[in-house]
Structure formats: C-alpha cells, structure tokens
Amino acid sequence: VYPNPATDNLNIDWNNITGKKSIQIYNTVGQEIFTTTSTANVVNIDISNLPNSIYLIKLFIEDLLYKNVKFVKENSLNIFTDK
C-alpha cells in the first residue's frame, strides 16, 4: 500500500498474487466507506474526497482475510511552505 501518507491516490500492489482480490476501507469509527473487487495486480484508488484521517484497509484473497493495513490521508499542501 503506497504512498503512505497519501493525498489523492492510493495504490495497492498485490505482488502478482492471483485470484479474486477484494479491498475494503474503514474509517476510525469502523464504518466501511469503500469496497471494490479486482483481479488486477495493482489497484489505484482515488481518495481525494476522503477527509484527513487514519484509515484501515482490509485486503482479501478469494474472500479470506489476507492483511490489514493502516494508511494516513492528508492534505497535499506542505505546512512548511508559504503556500
């Protein structure tokens, strides 16, 4: 899962694992806010509309939990610049 932290897009790289792959994203109160199924090796998810926060991603292969990953969504502005 990269980049982390992320601003507009999040990539899930399955490292050539085959089969039906599912992605679920949950907010900090446990609400499922996104789900998708894919057979692609790399999945790009648009997260630009999500508020800044920490999220949990659940990755499934053939409906079995493969991995839990946390990611941070943040603004694209750098707080150390004048912009």
Backbone as a ProteinNet text record, in pm:
[ID]
protein_1_A
[PRIMARY]
VYPNPATDNLNIDWNNITGKKSIQIYNTVGQEIFTTTSTANVVNIDISNLPNSIYLIKLFIEDLLYKNVKFVKENSLNIFTDK
[TERTIARY]
85.7	0	90.1	78.5	163.3	92.6	126.7	214.5	142.6	217.5	159.6	249.1	204.4	69.8	39.5	-89.8	-137.2	-220.9	-227.4	-305	-425.8	-404	-513.2	-538.9	-432.8	-445.6	-368.2	-423.2	-360.8	-345.8	-230.7	-204.9	-193.4	-256.8	-246.5	-174	-56.2	21.8	12.2	-46.9	-70.6	48.2	158.2	279.4	252.6	177.4	148.4	68.2	-1.9	-92.3	-211.9	-249	-360.5	-488.8	-600.5	-730.9	-811.2	-931.9	-1019.5	-970.2	-946.9	-894.2	-995.5	-1018.7	-1113.2	-1043.4	-1088.2	-1033	-1148.7	-1136.6	-1235.6	-1161.9	-1216.3	-1157.4	-1256.7	-1205.6	-1287.7	-1233.3	-1325.4	-1282.4	-1253.1	-1219.3	-1176.6	-1288.7	-1414.6	-1524.8	-1576.6	-1504.1	-1537.1	-1639.5	-1675.1	-1770.1	-1697.3	-1753.4	-1696.1	-1729.8	-1626.8	-1650.4	-1616.2	-1553.2	-1517	-1497.3	-1541	-1514.1	-1503.9	-1415.9	-1402.8	-1344.5	-1367.8	-1312.4	-1238.4	-1124.9	-1043.7	-958.6	-916.4	-817.5	-684.3	-678.3	-556.3	-447.3	-322.6	-209.3	-186.9	-214.2	-203.8	-336.7	-392.3	-520	-494	-544.8	-532.3	-668	-670	-794.5	-787.3	-888.8	-899.6	-949.8	-865.3	-904	-913.3	-914.3	-912.9	-1034.6	-1146.5	-1267.8	-1275.5	-1180.5	-1182.6	-1127.2	-1185.5	-1127.9	-994.5	-911	-783.6	-810.2	-746.9	-767.7	-678.2	-692.9	-628.8	-736.7	-703.7	-798.7	-739.9	-827.9	-788.9	-831.1	-737.7	-767.4	-763.3	-866.3	-867.8	-853.8	-752.6	-725.9	-764	-844.4	-892.2	-849.4	-815.7	-790.4	-886.7	-966.9	-1068.9	-1153.6	-1195.4	-1281.8	-1217.9	-1088.6	-1017.3	-930.3	-933.8	-855.8	-708.1	-642.5	-500.3	-416.8	-461.2	-380	-464	-432.5	-486.8	-374.2	-404.4	-304.4	-368.4	-297.1	-344.4	-275.5	-350.5	-287.9	-341.4	-263	-298.5	-334.3	-449.5	-489.7	-459.9	-384.7	-350.7	-362	-360.4	-364.9	-242.9	-255.9	-140.5	-53.3	-101.1	-20.6	82.9	199.8	306.1	296.3	287.5	271.4	399	509.8	635.1	663.3	567	582.5	484.3	500	411.3	282.2	268.7	152.5	37.1
-116.9	0	122.9	205.4	324	430.8	557.8	612.7	616.8	628.1	637.3	729.6	850.4	904.4	934.3	941.4	964.8	1092.2	1152.7	1275.2	1254.7	1210.6	1197.7	1054.9	975.7	838.7	742.4	623.3	516.4	396.2	332.4	215.7	91	-14	-145.5	-236.2	-283.2	-373.5	-513.7	-605.3	-741.1	-833.2	-784.8	-865.6	-995.4	-983.8	-1096.2	-1209.7	-1182.8	-1283.3	-1297.8	-1420.7	-1443.8	-1470.3	-1460.9	-1487.2	-1359.9	-1377.1	-1262.7	-1190.1	-1061.1	-979.9	-871.6	-851.1	-750.3	-653.6	-527.7	-421.2	-353.2	-339.5	-266.4	-160.9	-38.1	70.5	112.8	128	165.1	292.6	376.4	496	461.2	561.6	536.4	489	503.3	452	318.3	259.4	125	117.4	230.9	229.8	197.7	104.8	74.7	190.2	251.9	368	341.3	227.5	193.4	43.5	-13.1	-153.7	-174.5	-263	-297.6	-437.7	-498.9	-629.8	-618.3	-685.4	-673.7	-798.9	-820.8	-924.9	-862.4	-729	-658.1	-673.8	-666.7	-678	-549.9	-433.7	-304.9	-233.1	-189.5	-118.4	23	122.3	262.9	310.7	370.7	417.2	568.4	638.2	782.9	811.4	872.8	905.8	1056.7	1133	1278.9	1333.5	1261.6	1309.8	1269.2	1191.2	1150	1260.9	1277.4	1374	1323.3	1417.3	1379.4	1294.8	1178.9	1087.5	966.2	871.7	740.6	641.5	553.8	456	315.5	217.8	77.2	15.2	-52.6	-126.9	-275.2	-346.2	-492.5	-549.3	-633.1	-696	-843.2	-886.6	-1024.2	-1089.8	-1218.5	-1300.6	-1417.6	-1430.1	-1536	-1537	-1418.6	-1398.6	-1434.6	-1458.5	-1483.4	-1362.6	-1318	-1202.1	-1229.8	-1144.5	-1157.5	-1065.8	-939.4	-843.2	-722.3	-664.1	-535.9	-433	-318.1	-212.1	-78.8	3.8	138.8	236	341	448.7	581.9	686.4	821.5	900.5	967.5	1060.5	1199.7	1278.5	1414	1509.3	1639.3	1742.2	1733.8	1784.6	1788.3	1910.2	2005.1	2123.6	2090.1	2145.4	2126.9	2237.6	2201.8	2302.2	2384.4	2344.1	2413.2	2514.1	2535.6	2635.1	2748.3	2856.7	2971.7	2954.4	2850.3	2831.4	2771.1
0	0	0	-99.9	-111.8	-193.8	-180.7	-77	57.1	161.7	295.9	379	410.1	392.1	245.2	215	78.6	74.3	-45.7	-61.7	-152.1	-275.5	-372.5	-419.5	-429	-479.6	-391.2	-380.3	-302.1	-393.5	-391.6	-475.4	-389.4	-435.1	-371	-469.4	-431.8	-516.1	-456.8	-531.5	-483.4	-506.9	-559.6	-579.6	-655.3	-764.1	-855	-791.9	-684.3	-626.6	-719.8	-751.2	-843.2	-766.2	-837.8	-778	-758.4	-707.2	-680.8	-557.5	-573.8	-463.8	-429.8	-301.7	-256.3	-162.1	-168.7	-84.9	-14.4	116.6	195.6	276.7	278.8	356.8	463.5	587.1	702.5	765.1	815.8	888	1033.5	1113.6	1251.7	1343.5	1302	1384.4	1332.8	1237.2	1191.1	1079.7	1020.2	908.8	778.6	702.5	571.7	478.5	420	334.2	187.7	159.8	22.2	12.3	-98.4	-126	-276.5	-316.5	-457.5	-469.4	-584.2	-616.5	-748.5	-758.7	-879.1	-896.5	-1021	-1048.6	-1089.5	-1094.4	-1135.3	-1030.6	-1074.9	-983.6	-903.6	-965.8	-896.7	-911.2	-797.9	-796.4	-746.4	-821.6	-784.5	-734.4	-613.9	-553.3	-535.1	-584.5	-567.3	-426.1	-343.5	-205.7	-184.6	-293.5	-283.8	-209.5	-211.9	-145.3	1.9	50.5	190.9	280	400	493.2	549.1	592.1	653.4	776.7	782.5	894.6	877.5	968.2	958.7	916.6	824.3	772.2	781.5	788.1	788.2	656.1	592.6	470.2	503.3	463.3	474.6	334.6	316.7	188.2	195.2	97.7	93.2	-36.8	-29.4	-147.4	-140.9	-246.7	-252.1	-123.4	-78.3	38.5	172.6	175.7	301.4	333.9	459.9	500.2	480.5	404.2	374.3	462.9	477.4	550.7	589.7	706.6	749.2	740.8	682.9	667.6	703.3	779.9	809	714.2	674.6	598.3	646.4	619.8	659.9	535.2	540.3	433.8	485	405.6	446.5	328.8	358.4	254.4	165.9	44.8	-45.4	-19.5	60.9	92.8	198.5	183.8	281.4	385.6	511.7	616.4	637.6	577.4	594.2	482.4	394.4	289.1	311.7	235.3	248.2	169.7	92.1	4.5	78.3
[MASK]
+++++++++++++++++++++++++++++++++++++++++++++++++++++++++++++++++++++++++++++++++++

